[in-house]
XYZ file of N, CA and C in Angstrom:
414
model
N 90.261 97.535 75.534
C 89.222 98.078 74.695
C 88.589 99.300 75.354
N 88.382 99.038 76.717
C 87.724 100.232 77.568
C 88.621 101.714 77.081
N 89.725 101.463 77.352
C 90.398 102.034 77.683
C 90.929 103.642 76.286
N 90.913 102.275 75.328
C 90.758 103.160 73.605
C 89.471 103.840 73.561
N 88.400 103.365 73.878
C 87.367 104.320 74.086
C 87.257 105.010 74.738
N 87.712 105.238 75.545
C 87.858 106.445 76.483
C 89.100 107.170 76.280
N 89.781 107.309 75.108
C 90.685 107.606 74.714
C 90.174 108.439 73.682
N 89.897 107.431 73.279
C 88.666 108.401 71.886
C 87.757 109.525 72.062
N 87.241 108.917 73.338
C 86.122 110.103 73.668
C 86.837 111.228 74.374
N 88.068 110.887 75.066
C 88.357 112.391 75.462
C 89.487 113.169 74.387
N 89.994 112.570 73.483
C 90.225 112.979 72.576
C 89.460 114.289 71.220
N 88.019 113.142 71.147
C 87.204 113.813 70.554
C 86.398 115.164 71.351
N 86.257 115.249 72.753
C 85.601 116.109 73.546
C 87.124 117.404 73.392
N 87.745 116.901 73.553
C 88.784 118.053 73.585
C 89.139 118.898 72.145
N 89.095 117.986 71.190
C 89.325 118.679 70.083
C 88.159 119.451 69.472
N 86.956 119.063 70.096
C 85.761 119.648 69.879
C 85.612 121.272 70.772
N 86.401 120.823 71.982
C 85.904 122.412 72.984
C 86.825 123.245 72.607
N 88.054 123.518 71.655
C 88.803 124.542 71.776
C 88.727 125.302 70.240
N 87.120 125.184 69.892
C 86.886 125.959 69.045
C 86.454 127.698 69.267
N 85.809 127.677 70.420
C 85.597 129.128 71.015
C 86.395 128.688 72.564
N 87.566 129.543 72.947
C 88.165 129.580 74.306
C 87.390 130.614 75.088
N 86.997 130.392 76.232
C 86.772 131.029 77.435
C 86.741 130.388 78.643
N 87.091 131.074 79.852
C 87.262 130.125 80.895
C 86.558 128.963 81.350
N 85.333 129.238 81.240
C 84.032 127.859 81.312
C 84.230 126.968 80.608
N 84.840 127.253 79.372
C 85.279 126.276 78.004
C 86.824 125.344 78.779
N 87.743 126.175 78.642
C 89.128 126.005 79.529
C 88.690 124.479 80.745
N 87.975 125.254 81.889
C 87.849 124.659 82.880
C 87.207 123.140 82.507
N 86.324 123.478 81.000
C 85.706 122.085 81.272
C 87.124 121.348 80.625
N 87.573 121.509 79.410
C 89.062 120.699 79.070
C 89.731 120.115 80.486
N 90.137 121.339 81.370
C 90.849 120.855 82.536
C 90.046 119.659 82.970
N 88.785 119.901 83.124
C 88.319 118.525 83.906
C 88.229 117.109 83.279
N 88.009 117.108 81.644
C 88.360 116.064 80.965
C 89.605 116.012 81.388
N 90.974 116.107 81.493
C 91.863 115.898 82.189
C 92.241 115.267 83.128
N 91.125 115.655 83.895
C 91.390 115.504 85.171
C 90.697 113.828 85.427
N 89.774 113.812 84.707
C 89.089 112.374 84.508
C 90.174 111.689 83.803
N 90.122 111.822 82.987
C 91.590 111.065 82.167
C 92.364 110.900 83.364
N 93.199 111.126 83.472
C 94.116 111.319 84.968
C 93.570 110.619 86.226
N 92.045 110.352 86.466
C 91.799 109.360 87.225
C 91.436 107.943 86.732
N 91.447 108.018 85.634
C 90.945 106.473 84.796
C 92.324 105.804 84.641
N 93.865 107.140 84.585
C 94.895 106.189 84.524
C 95.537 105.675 85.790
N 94.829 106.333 87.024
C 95.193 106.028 88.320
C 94.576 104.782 89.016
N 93.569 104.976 88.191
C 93.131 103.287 88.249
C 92.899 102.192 87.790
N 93.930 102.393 86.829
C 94.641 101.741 85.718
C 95.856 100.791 86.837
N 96.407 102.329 86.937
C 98.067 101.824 87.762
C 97.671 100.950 89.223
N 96.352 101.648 90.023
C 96.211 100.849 90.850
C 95.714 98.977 90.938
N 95.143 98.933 89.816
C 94.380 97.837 89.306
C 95.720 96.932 88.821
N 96.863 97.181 88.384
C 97.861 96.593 88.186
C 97.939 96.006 86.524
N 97.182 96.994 85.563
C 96.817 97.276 83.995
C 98.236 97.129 84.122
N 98.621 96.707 82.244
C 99.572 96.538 81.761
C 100.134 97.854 81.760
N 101.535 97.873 81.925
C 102.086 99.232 81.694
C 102.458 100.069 80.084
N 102.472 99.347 79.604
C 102.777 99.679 78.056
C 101.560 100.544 78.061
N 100.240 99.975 78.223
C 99.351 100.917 77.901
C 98.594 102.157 78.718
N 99.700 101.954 79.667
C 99.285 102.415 81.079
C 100.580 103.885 80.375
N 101.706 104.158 79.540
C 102.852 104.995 79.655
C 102.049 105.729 78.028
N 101.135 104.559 77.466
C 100.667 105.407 75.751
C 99.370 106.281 76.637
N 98.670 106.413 77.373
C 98.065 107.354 77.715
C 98.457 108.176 78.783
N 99.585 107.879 79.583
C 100.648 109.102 79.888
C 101.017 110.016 78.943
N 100.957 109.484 78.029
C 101.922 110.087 76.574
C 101.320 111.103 76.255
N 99.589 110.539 75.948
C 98.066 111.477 75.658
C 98.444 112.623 76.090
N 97.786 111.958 77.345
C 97.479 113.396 78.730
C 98.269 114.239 78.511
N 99.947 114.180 78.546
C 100.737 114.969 78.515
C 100.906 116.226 77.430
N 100.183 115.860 76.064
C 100.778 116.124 75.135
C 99.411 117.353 75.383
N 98.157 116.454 75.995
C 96.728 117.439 76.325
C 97.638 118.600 77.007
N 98.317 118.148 78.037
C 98.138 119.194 79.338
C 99.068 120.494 78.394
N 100.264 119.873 77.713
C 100.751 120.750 76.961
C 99.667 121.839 75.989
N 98.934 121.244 75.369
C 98.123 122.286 74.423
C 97.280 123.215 75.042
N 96.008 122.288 76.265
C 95.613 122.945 77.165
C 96.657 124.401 77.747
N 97.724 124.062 78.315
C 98.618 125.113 78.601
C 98.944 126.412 77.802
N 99.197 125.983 76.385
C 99.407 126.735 75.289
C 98.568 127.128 75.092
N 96.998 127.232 75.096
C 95.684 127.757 74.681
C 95.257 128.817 75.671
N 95.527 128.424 76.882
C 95.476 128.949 77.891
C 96.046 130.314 77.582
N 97.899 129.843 77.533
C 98.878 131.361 77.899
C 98.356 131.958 76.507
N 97.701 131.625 75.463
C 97.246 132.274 74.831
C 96.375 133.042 74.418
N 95.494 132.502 75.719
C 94.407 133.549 75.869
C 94.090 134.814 76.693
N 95.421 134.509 77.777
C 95.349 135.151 79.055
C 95.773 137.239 78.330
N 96.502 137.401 77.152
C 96.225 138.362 76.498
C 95.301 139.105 76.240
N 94.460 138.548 75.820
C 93.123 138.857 75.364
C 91.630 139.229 76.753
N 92.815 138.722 77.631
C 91.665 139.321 78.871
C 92.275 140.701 79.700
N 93.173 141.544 79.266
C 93.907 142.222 80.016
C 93.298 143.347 80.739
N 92.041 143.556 80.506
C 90.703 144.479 81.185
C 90.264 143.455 82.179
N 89.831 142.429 81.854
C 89.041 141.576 82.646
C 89.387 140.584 84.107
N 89.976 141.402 85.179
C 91.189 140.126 85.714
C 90.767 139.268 86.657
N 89.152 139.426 86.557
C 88.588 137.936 86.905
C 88.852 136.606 86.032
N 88.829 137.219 84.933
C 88.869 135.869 83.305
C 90.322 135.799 83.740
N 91.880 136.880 84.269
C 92.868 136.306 84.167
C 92.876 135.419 85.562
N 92.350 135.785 86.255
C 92.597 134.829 87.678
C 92.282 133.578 87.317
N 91.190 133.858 86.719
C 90.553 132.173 86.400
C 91.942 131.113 85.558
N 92.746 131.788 84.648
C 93.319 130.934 83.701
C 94.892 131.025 84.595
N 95.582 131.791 85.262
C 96.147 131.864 86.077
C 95.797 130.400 87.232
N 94.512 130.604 87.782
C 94.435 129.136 88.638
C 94.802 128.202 87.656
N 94.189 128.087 86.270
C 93.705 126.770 85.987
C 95.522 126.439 85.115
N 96.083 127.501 85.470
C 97.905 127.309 85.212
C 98.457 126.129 86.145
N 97.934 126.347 87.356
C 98.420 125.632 88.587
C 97.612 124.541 88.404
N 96.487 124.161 88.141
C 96.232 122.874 88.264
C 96.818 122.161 87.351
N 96.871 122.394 85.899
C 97.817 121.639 85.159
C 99.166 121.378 85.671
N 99.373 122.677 86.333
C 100.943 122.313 86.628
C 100.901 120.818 87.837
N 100.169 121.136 88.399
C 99.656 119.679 89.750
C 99.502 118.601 88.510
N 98.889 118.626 87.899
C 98.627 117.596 87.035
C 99.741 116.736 86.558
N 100.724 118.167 85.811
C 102.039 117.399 84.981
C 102.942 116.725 86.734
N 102.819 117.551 87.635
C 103.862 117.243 88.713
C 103.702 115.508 88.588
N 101.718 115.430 89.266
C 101.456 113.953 89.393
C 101.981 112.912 88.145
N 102.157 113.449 86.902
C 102.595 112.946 85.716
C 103.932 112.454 86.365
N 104.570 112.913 86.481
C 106.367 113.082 86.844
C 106.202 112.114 87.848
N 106.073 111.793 89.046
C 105.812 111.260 90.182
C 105.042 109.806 89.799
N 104.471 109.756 89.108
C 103.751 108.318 88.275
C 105.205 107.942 87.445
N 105.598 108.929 86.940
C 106.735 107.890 86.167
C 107.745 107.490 86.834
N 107.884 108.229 87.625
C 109.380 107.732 88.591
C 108.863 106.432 89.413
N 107.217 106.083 89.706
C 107.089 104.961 90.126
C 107.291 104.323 89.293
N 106.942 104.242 88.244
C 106.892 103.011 87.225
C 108.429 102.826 86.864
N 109.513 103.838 87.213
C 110.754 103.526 87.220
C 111.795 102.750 88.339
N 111.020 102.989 89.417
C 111.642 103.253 90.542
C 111.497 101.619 91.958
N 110.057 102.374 90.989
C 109.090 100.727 91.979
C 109.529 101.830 93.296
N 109.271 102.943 93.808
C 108.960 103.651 94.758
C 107.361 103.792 95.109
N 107.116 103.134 96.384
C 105.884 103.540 96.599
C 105.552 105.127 97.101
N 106.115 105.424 97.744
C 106.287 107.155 97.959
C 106.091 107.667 97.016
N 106.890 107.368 96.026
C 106.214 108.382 95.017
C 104.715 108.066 94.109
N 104.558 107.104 94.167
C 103.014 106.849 94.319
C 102.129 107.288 95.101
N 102.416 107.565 96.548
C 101.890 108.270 97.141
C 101.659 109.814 96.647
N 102.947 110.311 95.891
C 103.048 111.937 96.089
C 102.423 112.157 94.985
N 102.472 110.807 93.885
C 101.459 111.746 92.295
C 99.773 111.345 92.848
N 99.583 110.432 94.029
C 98.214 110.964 94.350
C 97.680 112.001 94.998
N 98.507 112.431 95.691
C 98.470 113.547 96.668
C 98.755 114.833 95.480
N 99.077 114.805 94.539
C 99.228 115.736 93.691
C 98.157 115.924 92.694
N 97.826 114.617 92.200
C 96.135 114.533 91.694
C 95.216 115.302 92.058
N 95.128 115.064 93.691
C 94.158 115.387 94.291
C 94.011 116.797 94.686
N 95.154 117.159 94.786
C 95.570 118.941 95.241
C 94.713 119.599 93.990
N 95.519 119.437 92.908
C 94.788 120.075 91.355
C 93.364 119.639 91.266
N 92.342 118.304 91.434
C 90.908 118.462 91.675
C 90.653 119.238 92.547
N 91.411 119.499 94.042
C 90.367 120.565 94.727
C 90.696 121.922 94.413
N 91.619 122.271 93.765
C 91.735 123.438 92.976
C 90.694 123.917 91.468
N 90.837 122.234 91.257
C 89.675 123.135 90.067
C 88.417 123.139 90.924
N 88.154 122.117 91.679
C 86.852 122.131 92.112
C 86.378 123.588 93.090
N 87.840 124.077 93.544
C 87.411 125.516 94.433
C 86.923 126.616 92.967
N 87.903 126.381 91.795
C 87.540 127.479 90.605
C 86.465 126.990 89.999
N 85.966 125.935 89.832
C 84.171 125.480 89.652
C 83.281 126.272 90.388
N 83.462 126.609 91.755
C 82.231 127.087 92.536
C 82.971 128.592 92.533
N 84.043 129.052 92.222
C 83.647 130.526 92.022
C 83.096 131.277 90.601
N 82.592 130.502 89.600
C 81.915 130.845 88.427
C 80.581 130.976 89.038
């Protein structure tokens, strides 16, 4: 139940912020993300069912995809400004950390590799201190 609600709500927060794009807008999506992405890490650590543990893999993914697409779609529209492109340029790489940790979560859940459990946390965590370094340069 937790879990649909918080499904809902970052569902609804996301479809709500990509009515005006700008990087402050962007960055906050990324960080709903990025929360999402820790609610399913402690999902997997907690030993949650996997069925529902692979339908909000599914989410995220399909987020990180649009996020991405909104992004390379905006990065046009800043071609004077190349602070606004640096900004969406970083926030390229944290998704990309994001989908990696995606990839690396599934091969555990395939693999029953703990290593790679290790590497989609270590990949989690790379992309939070990346957004968190592009948080404090706004």
């Amino acid at each position: 139940m937790y879990k649909k609600i918080l499904c809902m709500a970052t569902a609804f927060m996301l479809c709500t912020n990509i009515a005006f794009a700008n990087p402050k807008q962007s960055i906050n999506d990324v960080e709903t993300i990025s929360n999402s992405l820790n609610t399913i890490y402690l999902a997997v650590l907690q030993g949650k069912d996997i069925n529902s543990i692979k339908k909000d893999i599914t989410f995220i993914q399909s987020e990180l995809n649009r996020e991405r697409d909104e992004i390379l779609h905006e990065i046009p529209n800043y071609e004077s400004k190349e602070k606004q492109k640096s900004i969406y340029f970083s926030l390229l790489s944290v998704l990309n950390h994001y989908q990696i940790s995606i990839l690396e979560l599934e091969d555990y859940h395939k693999t029953n590799n703990h290593q790679s459990l290790i590497s989609a946390i270590s990949e989690l965590n790379n992309g939070n201190l990346m957004l968190g370094t592009i948080k404090s340069k706004l």
